mmCIF file of C-alpha atoms in Angstrom:
data_model
loop_
_atom_site.group_PDB
_atom_site.id
_atom_site.type_symbol
_atom_site.label_atom_id
_atom_site.label_comp_id
_atom_site.label_asym_id
_atom_site.label_seq_id
_atom_site.Cartn_x
_atom_site.Cartn_y
_atom_site.Cartn_z
ATOM 1 C CA MET Q 120 104.168 131.357 135.307
ATOM 2 C CA LYS Q 121 104.011 132.722 131.791
ATOM 3 C CA PRO Q 122 107.226 134.121 130.267
ATOM 4 C CA ILE Q 123 107.818 137.363 132.123
ATOM 5 C CA GLU Q 124 107.947 140.482 129.997
ATOM 6 C CA THR Q 125 107.209 142.930 132.807
ATOM 7 C CA ILE Q 126 107.809 142.697 136.546
ATOM 8 C CA LEU Q 127 105.971 145.153 138.788
ATOM 9 C CA VAL Q 128 107.468 146.057 142.166
ATOM 10 C CA CYS Q 129 105.906 148.326 144.785
ATOM 11 C CA VAL Q 130 108.213 150.707 146.633
ATOM 12 C CA ASP Q 131 107.412 152.472 149.914
ATOM 13 C CA TYR Q 132 111.051 153.056 150.992
ATOM 14 C CA SER Q 133 110.810 150.535 153.848
ATOM 15 C CA GLU Q 134 113.482 147.883 154.373
ATOM 16 C CA PRO Q 135 111.148 145.134 153.096
ATOM 17 C CA SER Q 136 110.407 147.114 149.928
ATOM 18 C CA LYS Q 137 114.137 147.641 149.414
ATOM 19 C CA ALA Q 138 114.579 143.850 149.505
ATOM 20 C CA ALA Q 139 111.646 143.500 147.087
ATOM 21 C CA LEU Q 140 113.228 146.009 144.707
ATOM 22 C CA CYS Q 141 116.539 144.131 144.743
ATOM 23 C CA GLU Q 142 114.851 140.787 144.075
ATOM 24 C CA ALA Q 143 112.605 142.214 141.342
ATOM 25 C CA ALA Q 144 115.643 143.749 139.624
ATOM 26 C CA ARG Q 145 117.544 140.453 139.872
ATOM 27 C CA LEU Q 146 114.660 138.524 138.324
ATOM 28 C CA ALA Q 147 114.154 141.164 135.631
ATOM 29 C CA ASN Q 148 117.832 141.014 134.646
ATOM 30 C CA ALA Q 149 117.846 137.218 134.572
ATOM 31 C CA ARG Q 150 114.761 137.127 132.336
ATOM 32 C CA SER Q 151 115.485 140.242 130.259
ATOM 33 C CA ALA Q 152 112.243 141.703 131.564
ATOM 34 C CA ARG Q 153 111.084 145.295 131.888
ATOM 35 C CA LEU Q 154 110.925 146.483 135.496
ATOM 36 C CA VAL Q 155 108.120 148.817 136.600
ATOM 37 C CA CYS Q 156 108.634 150.485 140.000
ATOM 38 C CA LEU Q 157 105.459 151.909 141.534
ATOM 39 C CA HIS Q 158 105.091 154.263 144.474
ATOM 40 C CA VAL Q 159 101.590 155.169 145.651
ATOM 41 C CA ILE Q 160 100.898 158.268 147.729
ATOM 42 C CA ASP Q 161 97.845 157.504 149.805
ATOM 43 C CA ARG Q 162 95.084 159.992 149.042
ATOM 44 C CA GLU Q 163 94.470 160.410 152.781
ATOM 45 C CA VAL Q 164 98.005 161.777 153.137
ATOM 46 C CA ILE Q 165 97.404 164.310 150.365
ATOM 47 C CA LYS Q 166 94.277 165.582 152.123
ATOM 48 C CA ILE Q 167 96.415 166.626 155.078
ATOM 49 C CA PHE Q 168 98.439 169.013 152.910
ATOM 50 C CA GLU Q 169 95.766 170.245 150.509
ATOM 51 C CA ASN Q 170 94.427 172.813 152.973
ATOM 52 C CA SER Q 171 97.787 174.538 153.131
ATOM 53 C CA PRO Q 172 97.913 177.745 150.987
ATOM 54 C CA ASP Q 173 101.458 176.853 149.885
ATOM 55 C CA PHE Q 174 100.522 173.367 148.666
ATOM 56 C CA ASP Q 175 101.504 172.720 145.036
ATOM 57 C CA ARG Q 176 100.336 169.286 143.917
ATOM 58 C CA GLN Q 177 102.433 169.149 140.758
ATOM 59 C CA ASN Q 178 105.553 170.223 142.633
ATOM 60 C CA MET Q 179 104.892 167.513 145.209
ATOM 61 C CA MET Q 180 104.485 164.890 142.456
ATOM 62 C CA ASP Q 181 107.708 166.028 140.763
ATOM 63 C CA MET Q 182 109.658 165.914 144.006
ATOM 64 C CA THR Q 183 108.239 162.489 144.851
ATOM 65 C CA TYR Q 184 109.203 161.167 141.419
ATOM 66 C CA GLN Q 185 112.744 162.495 141.820
ATOM 67 C CA GLY Q 186 112.916 160.889 145.253
ATOM 68 C CA LEU Q 187 111.693 157.555 143.846
ATOM 69 C CA THR Q 188 114.190 157.481 140.962
ATOM 70 C CA GLY Q 189 116.977 158.485 143.337
ATOM 71 C CA PHE Q 190 116.026 155.664 145.718
ATOM 72 C CA ILE Q 191 115.976 153.167 142.837
ATOM 73 C CA ARG Q 192 119.433 154.228 141.646
ATOM 74 C CA GLU Q 193 120.783 154.028 145.181
ATOM 75 C CA VAL Q 194 119.426 150.495 145.709
ATOM 76 C CA ILE Q 195 119.920 148.796 142.325
ATOM 77 C CA GLY Q 196 121.966 151.190 140.176
ATOM 78 C CA ASP Q 197 121.216 152.245 136.595
ATOM 79 C CA ALA Q 198 121.754 149.084 134.576
ATOM 80 C CA HIS Q 199 118.089 148.112 134.280
ATOM 81 C CA ASP Q 200 115.306 148.474 131.739
ATOM 82 C CA LEU Q 201 112.901 150.109 134.152
ATOM 83 C CA HIS Q 202 110.016 152.535 134.375
ATOM 84 C CA ALA Q 203 109.193 154.507 137.546
ATOM 85 C CA GLU Q 204 105.659 155.680 138.296
ATOM 86 C CA VAL Q 205 104.201 157.819 141.086
ATOM 87 C CA CYS Q 206 100.457 158.087 141.609
ATOM 88 C CA VAL Q 207 97.929 159.209 144.217
ATOM 89 C CA GLY Q 208 95.072 157.053 145.480
ATOM 90 C CA ASN Q 209 94.209 153.955 147.425
ATOM 91 C CA PRO Q 210 97.364 151.770 147.326
ATOM 92 C CA TYR Q 211 95.573 148.532 146.456
ATOM 93 C CA GLN Q 212 93.360 150.132 143.793
ATOM 94 C CA GLU Q 213 96.357 151.820 142.184
ATOM 95 C CA VAL Q 214 98.326 148.569 142.132
ATOM 96 C CA ILE Q 215 95.408 146.835 140.411
ATOM 97 C CA ARG Q 216 95.147 149.688 137.907
ATOM 98 C CA VAL Q 217 98.822 149.307 137.005
ATOM 99 C CA VAL Q 218 98.479 145.509 136.871
ATOM 100 C CA HIS Q 219 95.768 145.945 134.239
ATOM 101 C CA SER Q 220 97.663 148.622 132.282
ATOM 102 C CA GLU Q 221 101.118 147.001 132.363
ATOM 103 C CA ASN Q 222 99.998 143.341 132.376
ATOM 104 C CA PRO Q 223 102.943 142.109 134.478
ATOM 105 C CA SER Q 224 103.510 138.407 134.938
ATOM 106 C CA LEU Q 225 104.793 138.951 138.457
ATOM 107 C CA LEU Q 226 104.068 141.444 141.241
ATOM 108 C CA VAL Q 227 106.818 141.787 143.868
ATOM 109 C CA LEU Q 228 106.217 143.258 147.318
ATOM 110 C CA GLY Q 229 108.078 143.525 150.592
ATOM 111 C CA GLU Q 230 106.687 141.229 153.249
ATOM 112 C CA ASN Q 231 105.233 143.997 155.415
ATOM 113 C CA GLY Q 232 105.247 147.252 153.510
ATOM 114 C CA TYR Q 233 102.045 149.330 153.026
ATOM 115 C CA THR Q 234 101.669 148.518 156.054
ATOM 116 C CA SER Q 235 101.841 146.171 158.974
ATOM 117 C CA GLY Q 236 101.561 147.024 162.641
ATOM 118 C CA ARG Q 237 103.938 144.183 163.501
ATOM 119 C CA ALA Q 238 107.427 143.830 162.084
ATOM 120 C CA ASN Q 239 107.020 140.188 161.072
ATOM 121 C CA ARG Q 240 103.429 140.280 159.847
ATOM 122 C CA VAL Q 241 102.443 140.584 156.212
ATOM 123 C CA GLY Q 242 101.207 144.066 155.340
ATOM 124 C CA VAL Q 243 97.677 145.024 154.324
ATOM 125 C CA LEU Q 244 98.544 145.656 150.677
ATOM 126 C CA ALA Q 245 100.458 142.382 150.344
ATOM 127 C CA THR Q 246 97.604 140.407 151.883
ATOM 128 C CA LYS Q 247 95.028 141.984 149.551
ATOM 129 C CA CYS Q 248 97.188 141.343 146.501
ATOM 130 C CA VAL Q 249 97.698 137.686 147.397
ATOM 131 C CA ARG Q 250 93.952 137.255 147.893
ATOM 132 C CA ARG Q 251 92.637 139.275 144.973
ATOM 133 C CA ALA Q 252 95.163 140.485 142.410
ATOM 134 C CA PRO Q 253 95.009 138.619 139.059
ATOM 135 C CA VAL Q 254 98.765 138.067 138.953
ATOM 136 C CA GLU Q 255 101.385 135.951 140.676
ATOM 137 C CA VAL Q 256 102.636 137.659 143.824
ATOM 138 C CA MET Q 257 106.058 137.305 145.440
ATOM 139 C CA LEU Q 258 106.522 138.524 149.004
ATOM 140 C CA VAL Q 259 110.203 139.097 149.726
ATOM 141 C CA LYS Q 260 111.763 138.790 153.153
ATOM 142 C CA ARG Q 261 114.111 141.547 154.159
ATOM 143 C CA GLY Q 262 117.715 140.632 153.438
ATOM 144 C CA GLN Q 263 116.874 138.382 150.474
ATOM 145 C CA GLN Q 264 119.187 139.516 147.665
ATOM 146 C CA LEU Q 265 121.058 136.421 146.526
ATOM 147 C CA PRO Q 266 119.761 133.712 144.171
ATOM 148 C CA PHE Q 267 117.475 131.184 145.814
ATOM 149 C CA LYS Q 268 119.150 127.943 146.842
ATOM 150 C CA SER Q 269 116.486 125.962 148.702
ATOM 151 C CA ILE Q 270 112.972 126.194 147.261
ATOM 152 C CA VAL Q 271 109.973 124.455 148.789
ATOM 153 C CA ALA Q 272 106.911 123.786 146.636
ATOM 154 C CA CYS Q 273 103.891 123.181 148.856
ATOM 155 C CA VAL Q 274 101.697 120.629 147.089
ATOM 156 C CA ASP Q 275 98.254 119.209 147.843
ATOM 157 C CA PHE Q 276 97.947 117.571 144.385
ATOM 158 C CA SER Q 277 95.366 120.088 143.193
ATOM 159 C CA GLU Q 278 95.831 121.406 139.664
ATOM 160 C CA ASN Q 279 97.084 124.742 140.904
ATOM 161 C CA SER Q 280 99.559 123.260 143.371
ATOM 162 C CA VAL Q 281 101.049 121.301 140.461
ATOM 163 C CA ARG Q 282 101.373 124.605 138.588
ATOM 164 C CA ALA Q 283 103.115 126.007 141.667
ATOM 165 C CA ALA Q 284 105.555 123.099 141.628
ATOM 166 C CA HIS Q 285 106.377 123.855 137.986
ATOM 167 C CA GLU Q 286 107.008 127.511 138.864
ATOM 168 C CA ALA Q 287 109.328 126.425 141.679
ATOM 169 C CA CYS Q 288 111.309 124.325 139.209
ATOM 170 C CA LYS Q 289 111.542 127.199 136.715
ATOM 171 C CA ILE Q 290 113.066 129.458 139.346
ATOM 172 C CA ALA Q 291 115.332 126.639 140.545
ATOM 173 C CA LYS Q 292 116.593 126.109 137.003
ATOM 174 C CA MET Q 293 117.458 129.803 136.745
ATOM 175 C CA ASP Q 294 119.099 130.001 140.192
ATOM 176 C CA GLY Q 295 120.634 126.536 140.442
ATOM 177 C CA ALA Q 296 118.472 125.750 143.458
ATOM 178 C CA HIS Q 297 117.252 122.494 145.003
ATOM 179 C CA VAL Q 298 113.470 121.952 144.943
ATOM 180 C CA HIS Q 299 111.744 120.148 147.800
ATOM 181 C CA LEU Q 300 108.195 118.999 147.078
ATOM 182 C CA VAL Q 301 106.436 119.060 150.439
ATOM 183 C CA HIS Q 302 103.043 117.554 151.142
ATOM 184 C CA VAL Q 303 101.790 118.044 154.683
ATOM 185 C CA TYR Q 304 98.528 116.402 155.713
ATOM 186 C CA ARG Q 305 96.505 116.156 158.890
ATOM 187 C CA SER Q 306 96.730 112.602 160.182
ATOM 188 C CA ASN Q 307 93.776 110.594 161.516
ATOM 189 C CA LEU Q 308 95.935 110.077 164.595
ATOM 190 C CA PHE Q 309 95.038 113.662 165.519
ATOM 191 C CA GLY Q 310 91.388 112.726 165.747
ATOM 192 C CA VAL Q 311 88.320 112.698 163.544
ATOM 193 C CA GLY Q 312 85.742 115.378 164.062
ATOM 194 C CA GLN Q 313 83.108 117.479 162.424
ATOM 195 C CA PHE Q 314 83.148 120.502 160.158
ATOM 196 C CA GLY Q 315 79.854 122.244 160.856
ATOM 197 C CA SER Q 316 77.166 119.608 160.388
ATOM 198 C CA PHE Q 317 79.478 117.389 158.292
ATOM 199 C CA GLN Q 318 81.061 114.352 159.909
ATOM 200 C CA LEU Q 319 84.594 113.991 158.576
ATOM 201 C CA PRO Q 320 85.173 110.356 157.492
ATOM 202 C CA GLU Q 321 87.950 108.208 158.904
ATOM 203 C CA PHE Q 322 90.335 106.336 156.602
ATOM 204 C CA PRO Q 323 92.982 103.731 157.396
ATOM 205 C CA GLU Q 324 96.173 105.604 158.203
ATOM 206 C CA GLN Q 325 98.512 103.402 156.170
ATOM 207 C CA GLU Q 326 96.249 103.621 153.132
ATOM 208 C CA ILE Q 327 96.335 107.407 153.314
ATOM 209 C CA ILE Q 328 100.127 107.416 153.560
ATOM 210 C CA SER Q 329 100.452 105.073 150.583
ATOM 211 C CA GLN Q 330 98.124 107.179 148.435
ATOM 212 C CA HIS Q 331 99.941 110.396 149.292
ATOM 213 C CA GLN Q 332 103.353 108.858 148.672
ATOM 214 C CA MET Q 333 102.291 107.467 145.295
ATOM 215 C CA LYS Q 334 101.013 110.868 144.165
ATOM 216 C CA LEU Q 335 104.134 112.602 145.434
ATOM 217 C CA THR Q 336 106.398 110.131 143.623
ATOM 218 C CA GLU Q 337 104.435 110.535 140.380
ATOM 219 C CA LEU Q 338 104.705 114.320 140.576
ATOM 220 C CA THR Q 339 108.451 114.151 141.337
ATOM 221 C CA VAL Q 340 109.064 111.875 138.334
ATOM 222 C CA SER Q 341 107.001 114.026 135.966
ATOM 223 C CA LEU Q 342 108.808 117.219 137.041
ATOM 224 C CA ALA Q 343 112.203 115.547 136.688
ATOM 225 C CA LYS Q 344 111.383 114.768 133.052
ATOM 226 C CA VAL Q 345 110.559 118.419 132.327
ATOM 227 C CA PHE Q 346 113.415 119.852 134.424
ATOM 228 C CA PRO Q 347 116.306 117.345 134.244
ATOM 229 C CA GLU Q 348 118.767 120.055 135.371
ATOM 230 C CA VAL Q 349 116.965 120.584 138.679
ATOM 231 C CA GLU Q 350 117.593 118.472 141.768
ATOM 232 C CA ILE Q 351 114.173 117.516 143.139
ATOM 233 C CA SER Q 352 113.334 115.693 146.353
ATOM 234 C CA SER Q 353 110.011 115.001 148.065
ATOM 235 C CA ILE Q 354 108.853 115.037 151.661
ATOM 236 C CA LEU Q 355 105.637 113.629 153.125
ATOM 237 C CA HIS Q 356 104.713 114.494 156.685
ATOM 238 C CA SER Q 357 101.688 114.595 158.975
ATOM 239 C CA TYR Q 358 101.057 117.409 161.439
ATOM 240 C CA MET Q 359 98.148 118.499 163.567
ATOM 241 C CA SER Q 360 98.145 121.844 161.707
ATOM 242 C CA VAL Q 361 98.990 121.897 158.002
ATOM 243 C CA SER Q 362 100.261 125.494 158.046
ATOM 244 C CA HIS Q 363 102.426 124.883 161.125
ATOM 245 C CA GLY Q 364 103.720 121.697 159.563
ATOM 246 C CA ILE Q 365 104.765 123.505 156.397
ATOM 247 C CA LYS Q 366 106.459 126.191 158.481
ATOM 248 C CA GLU Q 367 108.454 123.539 160.360
ATOM 249 C CA GLU Q 368 109.509 121.891 157.102
ATOM 250 C CA LEU Q 369 110.613 125.271 155.711
ATOM 251 C CA GLU Q 370 112.770 125.801 158.790
ATOM 252 C CA LYS Q 371 114.236 122.291 158.661
ATOM 253 C CA MET Q 372 115.316 122.744 155.045
ATOM 254 C CA ASN Q 373 116.548 126.290 155.570
ATOM 255 C CA ALA Q 374 114.325 127.317 152.653
ATOM 256 C CA ASP Q 375 114.665 130.773 151.173
ATOM 257 C CA LEU Q 376 111.542 130.542 148.972
ATOM 258 C CA ALA Q 377 108.178 128.821 149.468
ATOM 259 C CA VAL Q 378 105.931 128.425 146.419
ATOM 260 C CA LEU Q 379 102.258 127.652 146.818
ATOM 261 C CA GLY Q 380 99.068 127.756 144.818
ATOM 262 C CA THR Q 381 96.137 129.801 146.076
ATOM 263 C CA ASN Q 382 92.709 130.564 144.722
ATOM 264 C CA GLY Q 383 90.813 132.757 147.196
ATOM 265 C CA ALA Q 384 87.592 131.023 146.180
ATOM 266 C CA SER Q 385 84.510 130.858 148.366
ATOM 267 C CA GLY Q 386 83.052 127.656 149.712
ATOM 268 C CA ILE Q 387 84.383 125.009 152.089
ATOM 269 C CA THR Q 388 87.321 123.846 149.959
ATOM 270 C CA GLY Q 389 88.432 127.355 149.040
ATOM 271 C CA MET Q 390 88.084 128.526 152.617
ATOM 272 C CA LEU Q 391 90.282 125.749 153.959
ATOM 273 C CA LEU Q 392 92.924 126.270 151.275
ATOM 274 C CA GLY Q 393 92.787 130.026 151.839
ATOM 275 C CA THR Q 394 93.224 129.646 155.592
ATOM 276 C CA THR Q 395 96.330 127.490 155.195
ATOM 277 C CA ALA Q 396 97.830 129.839 152.603
ATOM 278 C CA GLU Q 397 97.141 132.967 154.629
ATOM 279 C CA ARG Q 398 98.579 131.524 157.836
ATOM 280 C CA LEU Q 399 101.678 130.497 155.932
ATOM 281 C CA LEU Q 400 102.059 134.023 154.518
ATOM 282 C CA HIS Q 401 102.284 135.407 158.046
ATOM 283 C CA ASP Q 402 104.346 132.585 159.541
ATOM 284 C CA SER Q 403 106.758 131.736 156.730
ATOM 285 C CA PRO Q 404 110.435 132.153 157.664
ATOM 286 C CA CYS Q 405 111.302 132.842 154.014
ATOM 287 C CA SER Q 406 110.071 134.650 150.900
ATOM 288 C CA VAL Q 407 106.823 133.367 149.388
ATOM 289 C CA LEU Q 408 105.599 133.117 145.791
ATOM 290 C CA THR Q 409 101.844 132.626 145.416
ATOM 291 C CA VAL Q 410 100.550 131.201 142.143
ATOM 292 C CA LYS Q 411 97.016 131.924 140.946
ATOM 293 C CA PRO Q 412 95.021 129.371 138.938
ATOM 294 C CA GLU Q 413 94.479 129.810 135.226
ATOM 295 C CA GLY Q 414 91.688 132.269 134.499
ATOM 296 C CA PHE Q 415 91.787 133.818 137.991
ATOM 297 C CA LYS Q 416 89.952 137.136 138.075
ATOM 298 C CA GLU Q 417 90.243 139.951 140.569
ATOM 299 C CA LYS Q 418 88.207 139.441 143.728
ATOM 300 C CA LEU Q 419 86.365 142.640 144.651
#
């Protein structure tokens, strides 16, 4: 994650967005960053009122802005370098517009604001932003207001998962947290099969374990050299489902933040990585930070 100069947080007045606002303000204060608070009025909602003879668009915008600034003061107080913005349009498109205009290094969202039909499912806007937005995205669980203490970096030894591990250590250094490097793999003991017309090869189990452990140890040592202040441990485990395995490890370690790399690319590799990441977004028991690869561009 590049040095943060601006943090963008989306506010829809829900409990998850209140938690997101608190966490965004905490991070902005810790990094002396500018905080941009965005509220989007869906254009479909405006259409409902436009046919009324008493409808005054500017008055509605003014009242909404006053309501937004009042909500911000109520939740986080006044001691922040922040900018509040209200706009009308498609929520995702407006977020992307502000991402391009403000160039934030981090976008913070509640886990299921804007909106989700189920209380513990990630919302539509959050899912789109994780898939497509050209910025790192943090999804905050309701109730998360204190500094992170147990951070899990999900690694598969790809270049972007190594970047994610570095981001986990940066946050841990700021918060005084413990970082757990977790690599979960699907063991040959769960069977060898086919993916489409491709026969998946079988490798000796012990050889796989040794290779994974060597890579995990090398990554742990290299991170420890860069972040000597951070306590780093590593965990290697096999599960039938990678996403379920990561979820179980998060629960075991009582993690309050999971950090993972994602790319949203097409093709077999990208699809598999995307499936694991998306399942984890919905199933994670804690807040999630998703890290995009260098040069990632918006997916339309």
